[in-house]
mmCIF file with all atom_site columns, C-alpha atoms in Angstrom:
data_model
loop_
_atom_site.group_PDB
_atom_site.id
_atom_site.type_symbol
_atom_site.label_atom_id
_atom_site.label_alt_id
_atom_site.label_comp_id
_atom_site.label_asym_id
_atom_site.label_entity_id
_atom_site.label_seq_id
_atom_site.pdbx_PDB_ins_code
_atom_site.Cartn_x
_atom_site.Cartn_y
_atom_site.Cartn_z
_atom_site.occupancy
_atom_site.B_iso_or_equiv
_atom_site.pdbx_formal_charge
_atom_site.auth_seq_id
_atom_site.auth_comp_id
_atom_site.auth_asym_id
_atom_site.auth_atom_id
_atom_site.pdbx_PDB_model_num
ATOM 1   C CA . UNK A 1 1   ? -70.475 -33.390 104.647 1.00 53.00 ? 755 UNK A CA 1
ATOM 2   C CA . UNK A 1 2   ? -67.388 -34.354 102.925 1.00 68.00 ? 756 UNK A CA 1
ATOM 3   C CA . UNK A 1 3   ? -64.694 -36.586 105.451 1.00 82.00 ? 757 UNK A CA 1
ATOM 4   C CA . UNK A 1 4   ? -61.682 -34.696 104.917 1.00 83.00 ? 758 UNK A CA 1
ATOM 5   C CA . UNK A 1 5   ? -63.362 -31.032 103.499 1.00 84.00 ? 759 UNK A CA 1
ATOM 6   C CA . UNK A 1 6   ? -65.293 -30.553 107.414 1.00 85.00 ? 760 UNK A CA 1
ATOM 7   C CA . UNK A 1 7   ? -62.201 -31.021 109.175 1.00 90.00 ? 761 UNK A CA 1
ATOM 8   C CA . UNK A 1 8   ? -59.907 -27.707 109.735 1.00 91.00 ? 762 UNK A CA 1
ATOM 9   C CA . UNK A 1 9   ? -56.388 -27.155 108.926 1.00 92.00 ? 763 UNK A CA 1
ATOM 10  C CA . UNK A 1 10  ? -53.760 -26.773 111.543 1.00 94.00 ? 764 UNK A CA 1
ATOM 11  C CA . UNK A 1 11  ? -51.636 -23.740 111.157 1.00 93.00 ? 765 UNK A CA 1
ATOM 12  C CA . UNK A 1 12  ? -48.345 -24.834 113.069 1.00 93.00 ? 766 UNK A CA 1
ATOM 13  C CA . UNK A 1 13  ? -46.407 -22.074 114.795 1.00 92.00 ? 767 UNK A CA 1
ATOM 14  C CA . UNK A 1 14  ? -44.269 -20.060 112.033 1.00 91.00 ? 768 UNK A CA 1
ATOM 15  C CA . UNK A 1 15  ? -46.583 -20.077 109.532 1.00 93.00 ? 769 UNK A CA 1
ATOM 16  C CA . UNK A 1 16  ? -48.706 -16.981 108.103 1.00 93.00 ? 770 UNK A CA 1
ATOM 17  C CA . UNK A 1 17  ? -51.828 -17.608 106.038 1.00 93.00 ? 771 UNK A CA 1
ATOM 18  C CA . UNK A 1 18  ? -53.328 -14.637 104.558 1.00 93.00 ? 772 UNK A CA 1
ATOM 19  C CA . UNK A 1 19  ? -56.507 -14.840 102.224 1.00 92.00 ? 773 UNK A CA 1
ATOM 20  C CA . UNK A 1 20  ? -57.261 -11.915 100.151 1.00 91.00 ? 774 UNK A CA 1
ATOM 21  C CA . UNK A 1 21  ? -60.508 -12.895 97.881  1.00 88.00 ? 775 UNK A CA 1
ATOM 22  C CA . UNK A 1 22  ? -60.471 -16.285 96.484  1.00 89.00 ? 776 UNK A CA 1
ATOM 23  C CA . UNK A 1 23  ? -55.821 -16.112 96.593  1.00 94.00 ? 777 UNK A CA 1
ATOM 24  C CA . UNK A 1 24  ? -54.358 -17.677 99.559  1.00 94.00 ? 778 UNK A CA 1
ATOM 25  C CA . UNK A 1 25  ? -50.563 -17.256 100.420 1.00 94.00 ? 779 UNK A CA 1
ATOM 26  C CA . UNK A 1 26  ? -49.154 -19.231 102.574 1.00 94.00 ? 780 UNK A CA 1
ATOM 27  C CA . UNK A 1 27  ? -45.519 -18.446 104.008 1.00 94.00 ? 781 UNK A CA 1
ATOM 28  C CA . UNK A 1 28  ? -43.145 -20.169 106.470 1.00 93.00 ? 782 UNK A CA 1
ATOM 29  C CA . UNK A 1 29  ? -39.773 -20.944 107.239 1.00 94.00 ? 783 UNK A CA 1
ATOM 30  C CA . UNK A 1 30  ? -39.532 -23.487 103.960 1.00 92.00 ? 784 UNK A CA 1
ATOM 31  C CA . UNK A 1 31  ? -40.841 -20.872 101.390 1.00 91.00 ? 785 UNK A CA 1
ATOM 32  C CA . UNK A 1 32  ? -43.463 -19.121 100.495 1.00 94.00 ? 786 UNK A CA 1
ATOM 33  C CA . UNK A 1 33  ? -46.740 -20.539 98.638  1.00 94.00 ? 787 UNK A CA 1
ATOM 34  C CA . UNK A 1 34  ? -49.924 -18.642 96.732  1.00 94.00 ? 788 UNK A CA 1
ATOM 35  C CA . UNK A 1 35  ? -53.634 -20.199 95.542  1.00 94.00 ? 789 UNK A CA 1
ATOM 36  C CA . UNK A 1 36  ? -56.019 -18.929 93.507  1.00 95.00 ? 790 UNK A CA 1
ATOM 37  C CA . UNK A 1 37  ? -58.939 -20.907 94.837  1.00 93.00 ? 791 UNK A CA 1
ATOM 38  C CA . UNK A 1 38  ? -62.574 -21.763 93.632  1.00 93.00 ? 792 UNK A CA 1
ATOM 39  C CA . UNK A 1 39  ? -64.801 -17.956 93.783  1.00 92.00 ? 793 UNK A CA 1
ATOM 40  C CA . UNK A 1 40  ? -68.001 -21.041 95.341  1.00 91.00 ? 794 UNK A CA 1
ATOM 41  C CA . UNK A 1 41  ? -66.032 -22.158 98.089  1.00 92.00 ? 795 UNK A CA 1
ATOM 42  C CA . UNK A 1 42  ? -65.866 -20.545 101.341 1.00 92.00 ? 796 UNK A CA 1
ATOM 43  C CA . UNK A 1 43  ? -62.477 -20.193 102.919 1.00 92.00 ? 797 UNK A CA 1
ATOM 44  C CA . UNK A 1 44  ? -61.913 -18.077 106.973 1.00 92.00 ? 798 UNK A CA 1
ATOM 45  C CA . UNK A 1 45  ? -58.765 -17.867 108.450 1.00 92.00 ? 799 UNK A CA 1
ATOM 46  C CA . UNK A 1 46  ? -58.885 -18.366 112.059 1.00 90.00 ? 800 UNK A CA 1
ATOM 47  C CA . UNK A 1 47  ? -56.295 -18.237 114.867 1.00 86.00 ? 801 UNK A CA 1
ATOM 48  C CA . UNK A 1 48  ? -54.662 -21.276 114.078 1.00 91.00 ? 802 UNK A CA 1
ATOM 49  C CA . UNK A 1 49  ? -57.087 -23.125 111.730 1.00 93.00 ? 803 UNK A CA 1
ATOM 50  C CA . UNK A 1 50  ? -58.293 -22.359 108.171 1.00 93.00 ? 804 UNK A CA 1
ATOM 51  C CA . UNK A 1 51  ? -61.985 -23.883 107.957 1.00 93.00 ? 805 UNK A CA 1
ATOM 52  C CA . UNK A 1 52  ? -63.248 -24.864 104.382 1.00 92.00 ? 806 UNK A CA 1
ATOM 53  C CA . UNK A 1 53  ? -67.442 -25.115 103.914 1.00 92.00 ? 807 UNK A CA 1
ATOM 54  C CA . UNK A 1 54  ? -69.282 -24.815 100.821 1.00 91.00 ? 808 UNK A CA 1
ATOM 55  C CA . UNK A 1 55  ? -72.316 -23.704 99.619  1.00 91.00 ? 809 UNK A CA 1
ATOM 56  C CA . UNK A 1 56  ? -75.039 -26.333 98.887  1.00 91.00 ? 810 UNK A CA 1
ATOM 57  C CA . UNK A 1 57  ? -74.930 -30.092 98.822  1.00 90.00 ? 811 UNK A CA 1
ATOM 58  C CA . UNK A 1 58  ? -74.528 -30.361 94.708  1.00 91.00 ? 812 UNK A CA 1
ATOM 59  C CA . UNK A 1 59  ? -72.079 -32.530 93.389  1.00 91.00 ? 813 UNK A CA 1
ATOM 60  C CA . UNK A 1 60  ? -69.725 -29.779 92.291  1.00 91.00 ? 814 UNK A CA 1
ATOM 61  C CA . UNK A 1 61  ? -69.573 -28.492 95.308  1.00 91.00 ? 815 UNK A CA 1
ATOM 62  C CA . UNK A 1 62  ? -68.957 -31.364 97.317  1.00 89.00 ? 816 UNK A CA 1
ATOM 63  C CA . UNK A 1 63  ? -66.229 -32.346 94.556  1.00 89.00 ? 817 UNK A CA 1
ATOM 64  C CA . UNK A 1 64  ? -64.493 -28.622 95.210  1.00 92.00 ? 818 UNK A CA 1
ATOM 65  C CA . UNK A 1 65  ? -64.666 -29.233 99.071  1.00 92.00 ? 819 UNK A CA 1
ATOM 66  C CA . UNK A 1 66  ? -62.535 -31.745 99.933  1.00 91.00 ? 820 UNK A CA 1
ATOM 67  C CA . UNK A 1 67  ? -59.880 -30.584 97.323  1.00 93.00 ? 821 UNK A CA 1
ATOM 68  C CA . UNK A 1 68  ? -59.741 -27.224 98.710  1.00 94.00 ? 822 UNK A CA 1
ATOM 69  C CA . UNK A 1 69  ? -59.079 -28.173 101.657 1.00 93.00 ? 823 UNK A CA 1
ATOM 70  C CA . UNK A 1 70  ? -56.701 -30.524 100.806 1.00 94.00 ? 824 UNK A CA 1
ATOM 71  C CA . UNK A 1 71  ? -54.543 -28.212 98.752  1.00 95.00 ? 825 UNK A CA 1
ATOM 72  C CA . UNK A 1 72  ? -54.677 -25.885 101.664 1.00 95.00 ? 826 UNK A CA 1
ATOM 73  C CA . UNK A 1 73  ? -53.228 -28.687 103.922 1.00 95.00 ? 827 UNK A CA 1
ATOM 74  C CA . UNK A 1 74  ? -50.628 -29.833 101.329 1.00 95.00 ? 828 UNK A CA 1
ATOM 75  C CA . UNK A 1 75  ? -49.501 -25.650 101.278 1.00 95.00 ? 829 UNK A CA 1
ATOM 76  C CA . UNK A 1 76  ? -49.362 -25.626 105.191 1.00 95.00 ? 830 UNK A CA 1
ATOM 77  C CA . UNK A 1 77  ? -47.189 -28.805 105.138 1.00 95.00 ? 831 UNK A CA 1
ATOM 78  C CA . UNK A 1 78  ? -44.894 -27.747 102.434 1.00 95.00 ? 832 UNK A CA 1
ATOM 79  C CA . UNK A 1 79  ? -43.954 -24.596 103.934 1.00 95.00 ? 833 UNK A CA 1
ATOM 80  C CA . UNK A 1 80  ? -43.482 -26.136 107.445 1.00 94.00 ? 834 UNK A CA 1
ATOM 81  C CA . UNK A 1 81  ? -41.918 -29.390 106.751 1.00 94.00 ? 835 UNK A CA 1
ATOM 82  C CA . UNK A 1 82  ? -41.652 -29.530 103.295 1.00 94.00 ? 836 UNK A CA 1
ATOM 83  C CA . UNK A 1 83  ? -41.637 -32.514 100.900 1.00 96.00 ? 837 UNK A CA 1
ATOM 84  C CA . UNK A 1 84  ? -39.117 -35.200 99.924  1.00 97.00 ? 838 UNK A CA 1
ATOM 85  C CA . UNK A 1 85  ? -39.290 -37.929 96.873  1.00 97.00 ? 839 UNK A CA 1
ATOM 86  C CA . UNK A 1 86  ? -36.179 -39.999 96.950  1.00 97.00 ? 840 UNK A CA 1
ATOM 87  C CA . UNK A 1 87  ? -35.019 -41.910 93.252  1.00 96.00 ? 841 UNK A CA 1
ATOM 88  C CA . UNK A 1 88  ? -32.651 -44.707 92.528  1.00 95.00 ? 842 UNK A CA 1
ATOM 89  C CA . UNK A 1 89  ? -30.581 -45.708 89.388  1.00 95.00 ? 843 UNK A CA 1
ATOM 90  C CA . UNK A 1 90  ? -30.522 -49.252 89.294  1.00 93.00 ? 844 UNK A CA 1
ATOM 91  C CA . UNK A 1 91  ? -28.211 -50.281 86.355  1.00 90.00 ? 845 UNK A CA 1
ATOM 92  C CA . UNK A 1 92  ? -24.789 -50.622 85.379  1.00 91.00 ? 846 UNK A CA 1
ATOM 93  C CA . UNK A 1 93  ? -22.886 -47.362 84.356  1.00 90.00 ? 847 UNK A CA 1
ATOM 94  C CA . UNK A 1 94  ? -25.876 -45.211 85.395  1.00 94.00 ? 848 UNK A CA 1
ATOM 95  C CA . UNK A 1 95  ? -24.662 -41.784 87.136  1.00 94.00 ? 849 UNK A CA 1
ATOM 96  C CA . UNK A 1 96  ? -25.817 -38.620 88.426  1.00 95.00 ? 850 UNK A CA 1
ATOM 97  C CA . UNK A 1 97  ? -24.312 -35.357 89.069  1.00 94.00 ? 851 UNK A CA 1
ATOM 98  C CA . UNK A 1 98  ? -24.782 -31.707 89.587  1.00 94.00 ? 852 UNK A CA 1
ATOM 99  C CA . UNK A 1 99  ? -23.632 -29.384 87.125  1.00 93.00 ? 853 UNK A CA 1
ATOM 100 C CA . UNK A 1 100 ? -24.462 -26.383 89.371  1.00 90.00 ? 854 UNK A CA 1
ATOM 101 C CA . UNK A 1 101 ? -28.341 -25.515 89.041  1.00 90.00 ? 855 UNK A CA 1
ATOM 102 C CA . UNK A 1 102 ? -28.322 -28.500 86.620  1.00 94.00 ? 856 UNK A CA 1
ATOM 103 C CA . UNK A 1 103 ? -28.643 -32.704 86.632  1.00 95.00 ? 857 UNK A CA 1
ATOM 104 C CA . UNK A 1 104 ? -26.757 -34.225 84.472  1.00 95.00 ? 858 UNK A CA 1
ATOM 105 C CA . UNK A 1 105 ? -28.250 -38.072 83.967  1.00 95.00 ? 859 UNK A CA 1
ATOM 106 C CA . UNK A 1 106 ? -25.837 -40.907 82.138  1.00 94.00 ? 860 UNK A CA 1
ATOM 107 C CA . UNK A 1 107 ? -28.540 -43.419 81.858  1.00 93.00 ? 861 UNK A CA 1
ATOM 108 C CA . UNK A 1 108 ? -27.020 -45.886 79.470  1.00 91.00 ? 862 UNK A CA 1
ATOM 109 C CA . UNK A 1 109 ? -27.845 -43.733 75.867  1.00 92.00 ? 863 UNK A CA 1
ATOM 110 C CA . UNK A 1 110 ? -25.167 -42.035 73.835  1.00 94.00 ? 864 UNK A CA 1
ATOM 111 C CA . UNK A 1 111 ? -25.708 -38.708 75.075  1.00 95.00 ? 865 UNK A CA 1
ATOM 112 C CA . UNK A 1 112 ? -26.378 -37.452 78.525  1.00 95.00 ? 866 UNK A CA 1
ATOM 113 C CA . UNK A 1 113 ? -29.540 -36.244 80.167  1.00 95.00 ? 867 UNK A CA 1
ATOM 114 C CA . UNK A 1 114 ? -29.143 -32.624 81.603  1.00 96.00 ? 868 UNK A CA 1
ATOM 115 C CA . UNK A 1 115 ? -32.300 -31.355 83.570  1.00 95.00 ? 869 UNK A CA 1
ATOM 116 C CA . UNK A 1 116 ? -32.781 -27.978 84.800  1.00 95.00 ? 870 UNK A CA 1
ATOM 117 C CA . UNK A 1 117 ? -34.750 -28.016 88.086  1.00 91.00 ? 871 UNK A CA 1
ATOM 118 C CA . UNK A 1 118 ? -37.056 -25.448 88.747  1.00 92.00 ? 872 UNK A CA 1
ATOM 119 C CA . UNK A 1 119 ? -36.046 -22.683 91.074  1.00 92.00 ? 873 UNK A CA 1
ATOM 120 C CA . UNK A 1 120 ? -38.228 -23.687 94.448  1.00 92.00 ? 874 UNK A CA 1
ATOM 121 C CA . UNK A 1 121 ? -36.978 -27.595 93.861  1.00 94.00 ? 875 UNK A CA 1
ATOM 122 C CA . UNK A 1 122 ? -33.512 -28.617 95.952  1.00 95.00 ? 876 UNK A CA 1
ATOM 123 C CA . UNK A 1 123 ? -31.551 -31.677 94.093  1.00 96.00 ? 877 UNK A CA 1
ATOM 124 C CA . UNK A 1 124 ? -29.527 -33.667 96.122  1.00 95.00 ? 878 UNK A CA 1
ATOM 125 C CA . UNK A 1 125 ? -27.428 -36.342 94.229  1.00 96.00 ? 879 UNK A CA 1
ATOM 126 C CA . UNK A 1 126 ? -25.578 -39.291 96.650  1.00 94.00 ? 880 UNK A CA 1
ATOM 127 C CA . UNK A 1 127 ? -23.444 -41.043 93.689  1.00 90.00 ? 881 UNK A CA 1
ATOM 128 C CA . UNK A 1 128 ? -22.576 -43.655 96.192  1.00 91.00 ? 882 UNK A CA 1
ATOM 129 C CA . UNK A 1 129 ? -25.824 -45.078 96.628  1.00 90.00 ? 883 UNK A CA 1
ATOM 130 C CA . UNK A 1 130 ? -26.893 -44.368 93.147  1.00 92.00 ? 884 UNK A CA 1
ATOM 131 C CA . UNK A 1 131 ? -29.712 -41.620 94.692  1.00 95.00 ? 885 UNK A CA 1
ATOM 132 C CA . UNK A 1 132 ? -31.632 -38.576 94.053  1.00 96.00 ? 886 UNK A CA 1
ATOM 133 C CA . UNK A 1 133 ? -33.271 -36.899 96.554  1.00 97.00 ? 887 UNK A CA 1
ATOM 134 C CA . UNK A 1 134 ? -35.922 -34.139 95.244  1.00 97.00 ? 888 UNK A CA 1
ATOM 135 C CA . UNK A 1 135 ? -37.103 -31.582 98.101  1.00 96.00 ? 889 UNK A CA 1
ATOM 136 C CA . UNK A 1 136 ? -39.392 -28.636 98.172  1.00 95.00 ? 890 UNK A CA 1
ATOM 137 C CA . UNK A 1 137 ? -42.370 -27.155 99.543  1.00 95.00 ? 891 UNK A CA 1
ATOM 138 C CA . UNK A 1 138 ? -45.034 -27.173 96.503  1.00 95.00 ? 892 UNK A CA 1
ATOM 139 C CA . UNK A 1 139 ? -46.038 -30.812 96.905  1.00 96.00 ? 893 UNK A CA 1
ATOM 140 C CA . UNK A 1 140 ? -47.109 -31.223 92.905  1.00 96.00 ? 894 UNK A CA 1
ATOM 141 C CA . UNK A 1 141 ? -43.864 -29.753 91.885  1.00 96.00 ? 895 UNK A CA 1
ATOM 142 C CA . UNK A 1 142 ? -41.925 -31.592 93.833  1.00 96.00 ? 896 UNK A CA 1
ATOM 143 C CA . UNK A 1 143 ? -44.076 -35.052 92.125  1.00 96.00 ? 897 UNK A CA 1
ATOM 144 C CA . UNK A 1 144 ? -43.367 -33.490 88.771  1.00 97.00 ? 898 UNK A CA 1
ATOM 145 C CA . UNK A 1 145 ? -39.985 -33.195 89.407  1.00 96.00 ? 899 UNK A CA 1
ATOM 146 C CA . UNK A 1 146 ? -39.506 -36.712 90.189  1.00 96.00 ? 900 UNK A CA 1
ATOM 147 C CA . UNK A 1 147 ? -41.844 -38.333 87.761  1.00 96.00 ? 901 UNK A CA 1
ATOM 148 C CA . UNK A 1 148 ? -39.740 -36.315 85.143  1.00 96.00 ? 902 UNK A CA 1
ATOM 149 C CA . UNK A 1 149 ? -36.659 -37.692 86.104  1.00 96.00 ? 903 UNK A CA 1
ATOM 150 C CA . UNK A 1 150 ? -37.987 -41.128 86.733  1.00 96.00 ? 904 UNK A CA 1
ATOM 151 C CA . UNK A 1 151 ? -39.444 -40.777 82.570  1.00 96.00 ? 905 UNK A CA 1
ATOM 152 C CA . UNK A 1 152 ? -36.171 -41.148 81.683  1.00 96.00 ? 906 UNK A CA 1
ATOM 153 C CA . UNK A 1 153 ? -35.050 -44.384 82.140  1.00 95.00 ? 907 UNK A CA 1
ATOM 154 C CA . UNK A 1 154 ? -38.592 -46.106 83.599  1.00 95.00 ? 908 UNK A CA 1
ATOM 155 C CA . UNK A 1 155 ? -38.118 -49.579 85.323  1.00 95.00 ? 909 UNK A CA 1
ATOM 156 C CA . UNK A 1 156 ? -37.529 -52.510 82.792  1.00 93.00 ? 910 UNK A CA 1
ATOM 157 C CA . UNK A 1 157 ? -39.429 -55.376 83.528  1.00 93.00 ? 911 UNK A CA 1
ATOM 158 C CA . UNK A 1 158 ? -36.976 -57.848 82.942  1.00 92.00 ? 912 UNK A CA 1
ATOM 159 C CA . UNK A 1 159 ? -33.905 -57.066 84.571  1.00 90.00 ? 913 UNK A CA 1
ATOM 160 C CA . UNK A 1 160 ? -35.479 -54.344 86.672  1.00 89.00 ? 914 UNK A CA 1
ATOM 161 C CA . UNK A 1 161 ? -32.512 -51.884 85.534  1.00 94.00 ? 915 UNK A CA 1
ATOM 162 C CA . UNK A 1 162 ? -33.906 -47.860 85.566  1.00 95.00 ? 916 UNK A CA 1
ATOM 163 C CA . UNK A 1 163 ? -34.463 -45.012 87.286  1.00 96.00 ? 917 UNK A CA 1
ATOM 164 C CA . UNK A 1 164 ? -37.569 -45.974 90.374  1.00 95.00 ? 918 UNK A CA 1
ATOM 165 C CA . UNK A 1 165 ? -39.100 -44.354 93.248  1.00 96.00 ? 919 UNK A CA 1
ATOM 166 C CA . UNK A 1 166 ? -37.619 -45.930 96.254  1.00 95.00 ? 920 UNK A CA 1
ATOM 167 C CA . UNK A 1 167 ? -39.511 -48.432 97.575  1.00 92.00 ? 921 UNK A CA 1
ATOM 168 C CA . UNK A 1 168 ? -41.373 -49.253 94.581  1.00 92.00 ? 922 UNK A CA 1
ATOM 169 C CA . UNK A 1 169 ? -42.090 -52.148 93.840  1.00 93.00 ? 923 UNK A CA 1
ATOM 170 C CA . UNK A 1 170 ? -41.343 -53.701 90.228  1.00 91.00 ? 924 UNK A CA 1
ATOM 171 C CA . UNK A 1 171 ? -43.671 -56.183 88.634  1.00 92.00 ? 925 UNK A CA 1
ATOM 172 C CA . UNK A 1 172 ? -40.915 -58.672 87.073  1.00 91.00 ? 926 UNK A CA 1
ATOM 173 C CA . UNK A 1 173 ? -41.788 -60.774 83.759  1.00 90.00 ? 927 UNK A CA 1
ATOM 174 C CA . UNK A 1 174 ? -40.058 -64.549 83.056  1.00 88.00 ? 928 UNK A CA 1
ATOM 175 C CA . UNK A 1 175 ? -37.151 -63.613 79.954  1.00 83.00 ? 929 UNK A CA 1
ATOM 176 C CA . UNK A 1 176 ? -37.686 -65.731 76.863  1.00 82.00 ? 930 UNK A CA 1
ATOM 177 C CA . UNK A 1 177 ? -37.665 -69.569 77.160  1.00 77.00 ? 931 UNK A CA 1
ATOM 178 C CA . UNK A 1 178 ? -34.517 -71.393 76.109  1.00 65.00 ? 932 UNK A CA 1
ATOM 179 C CA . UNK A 1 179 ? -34.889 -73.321 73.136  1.00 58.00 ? 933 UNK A CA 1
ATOM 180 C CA . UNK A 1 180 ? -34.711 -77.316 73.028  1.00 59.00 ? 934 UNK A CA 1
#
């Protein structure tokens, strides 16, 4: 039995699951979230848990199990707590802003960077600390978000100037060797 697939998911108080078929929506006070899961995997909504099983003991369906219920989790979080990736520009002269729905990036090329956020993701620029803070309830959106902006301007390894994850660490390289 797979670790993670055998044990149930929590539904916190607020939160609605409804499975119709193999499509789960989820709904709660952060937004609302739908599935179209695997037609092999077994998914019942109880009172307050969602239990996960599969059919046999084949490697497929051992694979499927543990995801399933894993994206199920990652659905019930988003839409009761939601999720947060904070950024930071590290580098002289590099700014953000909000342009309304959009982010506007100066990241040290001639031309600025405008991004338009999808509609579920929240951008939250602090210009004093040089951060971005992404929020939303789809968890991969919200990563896709950030890695985008982050692909702008990766970390350098020499002087460690870009746009990084915070708390990442940056593998630094010695610059060039003076001459004699």
């Amino acid at each position: 039995m797979s670790k993670i697939g055998k044990m149930p998911v929590k539904i916190p108080k607020g939160v609605t699951v409804k499975l119709d078929g193999s499509k789960i929506d989820v709904s709660g006070p952060n937004g609302k979230l739908n599935r179209v899961l695997h037609d092999e995997i077994q998914v019942k909504v109880e009172e307050d848990s969602v239990i996960v099983t599969r059919p046999s003991d084949q490697k497929f369906h051992r694979s499927l199990h543990g995801l399933t219920r894993a994206l199920i989790q990652n659905m019930v979080t988003g839409v009761s707590e939601g999720y947060k990736i904070e950024l930071e520009m590290i580098g002289v002269g590099y700014r953000a802003e909000m342009k309304g729905k959009l982010l506007e990036l100066n990241l040290g090329f001639s031309h600025p960077i405008v991004l338009r956020a999808p509609d579920e993701i929240k951008l939250e620029v602090f210009p004093k600390e040089s951060k971005i803070v992404v929020t939303g309830a789809d968890k991969q959106l919200v990563g896709q978000t950030a890695a985008q902006i982050r692909s702008f301007r990766p970390p350098e390894p020499y002087k460690g100037k870009g746009v990084r994850y915070v708390g990442e660490k940056i593998r630094r390289k010695a610059g060039k060797a003076a001459g004699k």
